Coordinates of N, CA and C in Angstrom, one line a residue:
M1 N 0.9 -1.2 0.0 CA 0.0 0.0 0.0 C 0.9 1.2 0.0
N2 N 0.5 2.2 -0.8 CA 1.3 3.4 -0.9 C 1.1 4.3 0.4
A3 N 1.9 5.3 0.5 CA 1.8 6.2 1.7 C 0.5 6.9 1.7
H4 N -0.1 7.3 0.6 CA -1.4 8.0 0.5 C -2.5 7.1 1.1
G5 N -2.5 5.8 0.7 CA -3.5 4.9 1.2 C -3.4 4.7 2.7
A6 N -2.1 4.6 3.2 CA -1.9 4.4 4.6 C -2.3 5.7 5.4
D7 N -2.1 6.8 4.9 CA -2.5 8.1 5.5 C -4.0 8.1 5.6
R8 N -4.7 7.7 4.6 CA -6.2 7.7 4.6 C -6.7 6.8 5.7
F9 N -6.2 5.6 5.8 CA -6.7 4.7 6.8 C -6.3 5.2 8.2
A10 N -5.2 5.9 8.3 CA -4.8 6.5 9.6 C -5.8 7.6 10.0
R11 N -6.2 8.4 9.0 CA -7.2 9.4 9.3 C -8.5 8.9 9.7
W12 N -8.9 7.8 9.0 CA -10.2 7.1 9.4 C -10.2 6.6 10.8
R13 N -9.1 6.1 11.3 CA -9.1 5.5 12.6 C -9.0 6.6 13.7
R14 N -8.8 7.9 13.3 CA -8.8 9.0 14.3 C -10.2 9.6 14.4
L15 N -11.1 9.2 13.5 CA -12.5 9.8 13.5 C -13.3 9.3 14.7
G16 N -14.3 10.1 15.0 CA -15.2 9.8 16.1 C -16.1 8.6 15.7
L17 N -17.0 8.1 16.6 CA -17.8 7.0 16.3 C -18.9 7.4 15.2
A18 N -19.5 8.5 15.3 CA -20.5 8.9 14.3 C -19.9 9.0 12.9
A19 N -18.7 9.6 12.8 CA -18.1 9.7 11.5 C -17.7 8.3 11.0
R20 N -17.2 7.4 11.8 CA -16.9 6.1 11.4 C -18.1 5.4 10.8
V21 N -19.3 5.5 11.6 CA -20.5 4.9 11.1 C -20.9 5.5 9.8
G22 N -20.7 6.8 9.6 CA -21.0 7.5 8.4 C -20.2 7.0 7.2
V23 N -18.9 6.7 7.4 CA -18.0 6.1 6.4 C -18.6 4.8 6.0
L24 N -18.9 4.0 7.0 CA -19.4 2.6 6.8 C -20.7 2.7 6.0
L25 N -21.6 3.6 6.4 CA -22.9 3.7 5.7 C -22.6 4.2 4.2
S26 N -21.7 5.1 4.0 CA -21.4 5.6 2.7 C -20.9 4.5 1.8
V27 N -20.0 3.7 2.3 CA -19.5 2.6 1.5 C -20.6 1.6 1.2
A28 N -21.4 1.3 2.2 CA -22.5 0.4 1.9 C -23.5 0.9 0.9
A29 N -23.7 2.2 0.9 CA -24.6 2.9 0.0 C -24.1 2.8 -1.5
V30 N -22.8 3.0 -1.6 CA -22.2 2.8 -2.9 C -22.3 1.4 -3.4
T31 N -22.0 0.5 -2.5 CA -22.1 -0.9 -2.9 C -23.6 -1.3 -3.2
Y32 N -24.5 -0.7 -2.5 CA -25.9 -1.0 -2.8 C -26.3 -0.5 -4.2
A33 N -25.8 0.7 -4.5 CA -26.1 1.2 -5.8 C -25.7 0.2 -7.0
I34 N -24.5 -0.4 -6.8 CA -24.1 -1.4 -7.8 C -25.0 -2.6 -7.7
A35 N -25.2 -3.1 -6.5 CA -26.0 -4.4 -6.3 C -27.4 -4.2 -6.7
A36 N -28.0 -3.0 -6.5 CA -29.4 -2.7 -6.9 C -29.5 -2.7 -8.4
S37 N -28.6 -2.2 -9.1 CA -28.7 -2.2 -10.5 C -28.7 -3.7 -11.1
V38 N -27.8 -4.5 -10.4 CA -27.8 -5.9 -10.8 C -29.1 -6.6 -10.4
G39 N -29.6 -6.3 -9.2 CA -30.8 -6.9 -8.8 C -32.0 -6.5 -9.6
W40 N -32.0 -5.2 -10.1 CA -33.1 -4.8 -11.0 C -33.1 -5.6 -12.3
H41 N -31.9 -5.7 -12.9 CA -31.8 -6.4 -14.1 C -32.1 -7.9 -14.0
V42 N -31.8 -8.5 -12.9 CA -32.0 -9.9 -12.7 C -33.4 -10.3 -12.3
S43 N -33.9 -9.5 -11.3 CA -35.2 -9.9 -10.7 C -36.3 -8.8 -10.6
G44 N -35.9 -7.6 -11.2 CA -36.9 -6.5 -11.1 C -37.0 -5.9 -9.7
P45 N -38.2 -5.5 -9.3 CA -38.4 -4.9 -8.0 C -38.0 -5.8 -6.8
V46 N -38.2 -7.1 -7.0 CA -37.9 -8.0 -5.9 C -36.4 -8.1 -5.7
G47 N -35.6 -7.9 -6.8 CA -34.2 -7.9 -6.7 C -33.7 -6.6 -6.0
L48 N -34.4 -5.5 -6.2 CA -34.0 -4.3 -5.4 C -34.3 -4.6 -3.9
G49 N -35.4 -5.2 -3.6 CA -35.7 -5.5 -2.2 C -34.7 -6.5 -1.6
A50 N -34.3 -7.5 -2.3 CA -33.4 -8.5 -1.9 C -32.0 -7.9 -1.6
S51 N -31.6 -7.0 -2.5 CA -30.3 -6.4 -2.3 C -30.3 -5.4 -1.1
A52 N -31.5 -4.7 -0.9 CA -31.6 -3.8 0.2 C -31.6 -4.6 1.5
V53 N -32.3 -5.7 1.6 CA -32.3 -6.5 2.8 C -30.9 -7.0 3.1
A54 N -30.2 -7.5 2.1 CA -28.8 -8.0 2.3 C -27.9 -6.9 2.8
A55 N -28.1 -5.7 2.2 CA -27.3 -4.5 2.6 C -27.6 -4.2 4.1
G56 N -28.9 -4.2 4.4 CA -29.3 -3.8 5.8 C -28.8 -4.8 6.8
V57 N -28.8 -6.1 6.5 CA -28.4 -7.1 7.4 C -26.9 -7.0 7.7
C58 N -26.1 -6.9 6.6 CA -24.7 -6.7 6.7 C -24.3 -5.4 7.4
L59 N -25.0 -4.4 7.1 CA -24.7 -3.1 7.7 C -25.0 -3.1 9.2
L60 N -26.1 -3.7 9.5 CA -26.5 -3.8 11.0 C -25.4 -4.6 11.7
G61 N -24.9 -5.7 11.2 CA -23.9 -6.4 11.9 C -22.6 -5.7 12.0
A62 N -22.2 -5.0 10.9 CA -20.9 -4.2 10.9 C -21.0 -3.0 11.8
T63 N -22.2 -2.4 11.8 CA -22.4 -1.2 12.7 C -22.3 -1.5 14.1
L64 N -23.0 -2.6 14.5 CA -22.9 -3.0 15.9 C -21.5 -3.4 16.3
A65 N -20.8 -4.1 15.4 CA -19.4 -4.5 15.7 C -18.5 -3.3 15.8
L66 N -18.8 -2.3 15.0 CA -18.0 -1.0 15.1 C -18.3 -0.3 16.4
V67 N -19.5 -0.2 16.8 CA -19.9 0.4 18.0 C -19.2 -0.3 19.2
I68 N -19.4 -1.6 19.3 CA -18.8 -2.4 20.4 C -17.3 -2.2 20.4
S69 N -16.6 -2.3 19.3 CA -15.2 -2.2 19.3 C -14.7 -0.8 19.7
Y70 N -15.5 0.2 19.4 CA -15.2 1.6 19.8 C -15.4 1.7 21.3
W71 N -16.5 1.2 21.8 CA -16.7 1.3 23.3 C -15.7 0.5 24.1
L72 N -15.3 -0.6 23.6 CA -14.3 -1.5 24.3 C -12.9 -1.4 23.7
R73 N -12.4 -0.2 23.4 CA -11.1 -0.1 22.8 C -10.0 0.1 23.7
D74 N -10.2 0.2 25.0 CA -9.1 0.4 25.9 C -8.3 -1.0 26.0
P75 N -7.1 -0.9 26.4 CA -6.3 -2.2 26.4 C -6.9 -3.3 27.3
A76 N -7.5 -2.9 28.4 CA -8.0 -3.9 29.3 C -9.2 -4.7 28.7
S77 N -10.0 -4.1 27.8 CA -11.2 -4.7 27.3 C -11.2 -4.9 25.8
A78 N -10.0 -4.7 25.2 CA -9.9 -4.8 23.7 C -10.3 -6.2 23.2
L79 N -9.9 -7.3 23.9 CA -10.2 -8.6 23.5 C -11.7 -8.8 23.5
Y80 N -12.4 -8.3 24.5 CA -13.9 -8.4 24.6 C -14.5 -7.7 23.4
G81 N -14.0 -6.5 23.1 CA -14.4 -5.8 22.0 C -14.3 -6.5 20.7
M82 N -13.2 -7.2 20.5 CA -13.0 -8.0 19.3 C -13.9 -9.2 19.2
L83 N -14.1 -9.9 20.4 CA -14.9 -11.1 20.4 C -16.4 -10.7 20.2
F84 N -16.9 -9.7 20.9 CA -18.3 -9.3 20.7 C -18.5 -8.7 19.3
G85 N -17.5 -8.0 18.8 CA -17.6 -7.4 17.5 C -17.7 -8.5 16.5
M86 N -17.0 -9.6 16.6 CA -17.0 -10.7 15.7 C -18.4 -11.4 15.8
L87 N -18.9 -11.5 17.0 CA -20.2 -12.1 17.2 C -21.3 -11.4 16.4
F88 N -21.3 -10.0 16.5 CA -22.3 -9.3 15.8 C -22.0 -9.2 14.3
R89 N -20.8 -9.0 13.9 CA -20.4 -8.8 12.5 C -20.7 -10.1 11.7
M90 N -20.4 -11.3 12.3 CA -20.6 -12.5 11.6 C -21.9 -13.2 12.0
G91 N -22.3 -13.1 13.2 CA -23.5 -13.8 13.7 C -24.8 -13.3 13.0
I92 N -25.0 -12.0 12.9 CA -26.2 -11.5 12.4 C -26.4 -11.9 10.9
P93 N -25.4 -11.7 10.0 CA -25.6 -12.1 8.6 C -25.7 -13.6 8.5
L94 N -25.0 -14.4 9.3 CA -25.0 -15.8 9.2 C -26.3 -16.4 9.7
A95 N -26.9 -15.8 10.8 CA -28.2 -16.3 11.3 C -29.3 -16.0 10.2
F96 N -29.2 -14.8 9.6 CA -30.1 -14.4 8.6 C -30.0 -15.4 7.4
A97 N -28.8 -15.7 7.0 CA -28.6 -16.5 5.8 C -29.2 -17.9 6.1
V98 N -28.9 -18.5 7.3 CA -29.4 -19.8 7.6 C -31.0 -19.8 7.6
A99 N -31.6 -18.7 8.2 CA -33.0 -18.6 8.2 C -33.6 -18.6 6.8
I100 N -33.0 -17.8 6.0 CA -33.5 -17.6 4.6 C -33.3 -19.0 3.8
H101 N -32.2 -19.6 4.1 CA -32.0 -20.9 3.4 C -33.0 -22.0 3.8
L102 N -33.3 -22.0 5.1 CA -34.2 -23.0 5.6 C -35.7 -22.7 5.3
W103 N -36.1 -21.5 5.4 CA -37.5 -21.1 5.2 C -37.8 -20.7 3.7
G104 N -36.8 -20.4 2.9 CA -37.1 -20.0 1.6 C -37.9 -18.7 1.5
G105 N -38.7 -18.7 0.4 CA -39.6 -17.5 0.2 C -39.1 -16.6 -0.9
V106 N -39.7 -15.5 -1.0 CA -39.5 -14.5 -2.1 C -38.0 -14.1 -2.1
L107 N -37.5 -13.7 -0.9 CA -36.1 -13.3 -0.8 C -35.1 -14.3 -1.3
A108 N -35.4 -15.6 -0.9 CA -34.5 -16.6 -1.3 C -34.6 -16.8 -2.8
E109 N -35.8 -16.7 -3.4 CA -35.9 -16.9 -4.8 C -35.2 -15.7 -5.6
A110 N -35.2 -14.5 -5.0 CA -34.6 -13.4 -5.6 C -33.1 -13.4 -5.4
G111 N -32.5 -14.3 -4.7 CA -31.1 -14.4 -4.6 C -30.5 -13.6 -3.5
V112 N -31.2 -13.4 -2.4 CA -30.6 -12.6 -1.3 C -29.3 -13.2 -0.7
L113 N -29.1 -14.5 -0.8 CA -27.9 -15.1 -0.3 C -26.7 -14.6 -1.2
Y114 N -26.9 -14.4 -2.5 CA -25.8 -13.9 -3.3 C -25.5 -12.5 -2.9
Y115 N -26.5 -11.7 -2.6 CA -26.3 -10.3 -2.2 C -25.5 -10.3 -0.9
L116 N -25.9 -11.2 0.0 CA -25.1 -11.2 1.3 C -23.7 -11.5 1.0
V117 N -23.4 -12.4 0.1 CA -22.0 -12.8 -0.2 C -21.3 -11.6 -0.8
A118 N -22.0 -10.7 -1.5 CA -21.4 -9.5 -2.1 C -21.2 -8.4 -1.0
F119 N -22.2 -8.2 -0.1 CA -22.1 -7.1 0.9 C -21.2 -7.5 2.0
Y120 N -21.2 -8.7 2.4 CA -20.4 -9.1 3.7 C -18.9 -8.7 3.6
P121 N -18.2 -9.1 2.5 CA -16.8 -8.8 2.5 C -16.5 -7.2 2.5
V122 N -17.4 -6.5 1.8 CA -17.2 -5.1 1.8 C -17.4 -4.5 3.2
T123 N -18.5 -4.8 3.8 CA -18.7 -4.2 5.2 C -17.7 -4.8 6.2
L124 N -17.2 -6.0 6.0 CA -16.2 -6.6 6.9 C -14.9 -5.8 6.7
A125 N -14.5 -5.5 5.5 CA -13.2 -4.8 5.2 C -13.3 -3.4 5.8
V126 N -14.3 -2.7 5.5 CA -14.4 -1.3 6.0 C -14.5 -1.2 7.5
E127 N -15.4 -2.1 8.1 CA -15.5 -2.1 9.5 C -14.2 -2.5 10.2
T128 N -13.5 -3.4 9.7 CA -12.2 -3.8 10.2 C -11.2 -2.6 10.2
A129 N -11.1 -2.0 9.0 CA -10.2 -0.8 8.9 C -10.6 0.3 9.9
L130 N -11.9 0.5 10.1 CA -12.3 1.6 11.0 C -12.2 1.2 12.5
S131 N -12.1 -0.1 12.8 CA -12.0 -0.6 14.1 C -10.6 -0.6 14.6
L132 N -9.6 -0.6 13.8 CA -8.2 -0.7 14.2 C -7.8 0.5 15.0
P133 N -7.0 0.4 16.0 CA -6.6 1.5 16.8 C -5.7 2.5 16.0
P134 N -5.7 3.8 16.3 CA -4.9 4.7 15.6 C -3.4 4.4 15.7
T135 N -2.7 4.6 14.6 CA -1.3 4.3 14.7 C -0.6 5.6 15.0
G136 N 0.6 5.5 15.3 CA 1.4 6.7 15.6 C 2.3 6.4 16.9
F137 N 3.3 7.1 17.0 CA 4.3 6.9 18.0 C 4.4 8.3 18.7
P138 N 4.8 8.2 20.0 CA 5.1 9.5 20.7 C 6.1 10.4 19.9
A139 N 5.9 11.7 20.0 CA 6.7 12.6 19.2 C 8.1 12.5 19.5
G140 N 8.6 12.2 20.7 CA 10.0 12.1 21.0 C 10.5 10.7 20.8
C141 N 9.8 9.8 20.2 CA 10.3 8.5 20.1 C 11.1 8.3 18.8
P142 N 12.4 8.1 18.9 CA 13.3 8.0 17.7 C 13.2 6.6 17.0
N143 N 12.9 5.6 17.8 CA 12.9 4.2 17.3 C 11.5 3.6 17.6
P144 N 10.7 3.4 16.5 CA 9.3 2.9 16.8 C 9.2 1.4 17.0
S145 N 10.3 0.8 17.6 CA 10.2 -0.6 18.0 C 9.3 -0.8 19.2
Q146 N 9.1 -2.1 19.6 CA 8.2 -2.4 20.7 C 8.7 -1.8 22.0
D147 N 9.9 -1.9 22.3 CA 10.5 -1.5 23.6 C 11.2 -0.2 23.6
A148 N 11.1 0.6 22.5 CA 11.9 1.8 22.4 C 11.5 2.9 23.3
C149 N 10.2 3.1 23.5 CA 9.8 4.2 24.3 C 9.2 3.8 25.6

């Protein structure tokens, strides 16, 4: 990754919680615009609904994971933040996918599982990048190794 990309991710990690959720929502909206056009061409209005439901389910899981990891970001509770974040990020879309697969219905026929497969990696990547702690070293630290400062 070039320096510009690393700087962008570093800026994202210094944002407040509302701004992080806004970035996640914006990326999901752009992804939905692409998926909705595919859904319209494949299934018509039902495809729009299926892609919207998949976007909402993945966005809900990623947003809850982002909020939990933000609240539990101090060193003493970071492991709990990661574990609960993983529960929400993965558990909500997975439970929804299992329910749709078992019960079927209009959403299953419109291919909502395919849309979940499209939205999940996008929301996972953005939420993970936003959940990472800010990087940086103390101003007077000449050597950024583990034991230097």
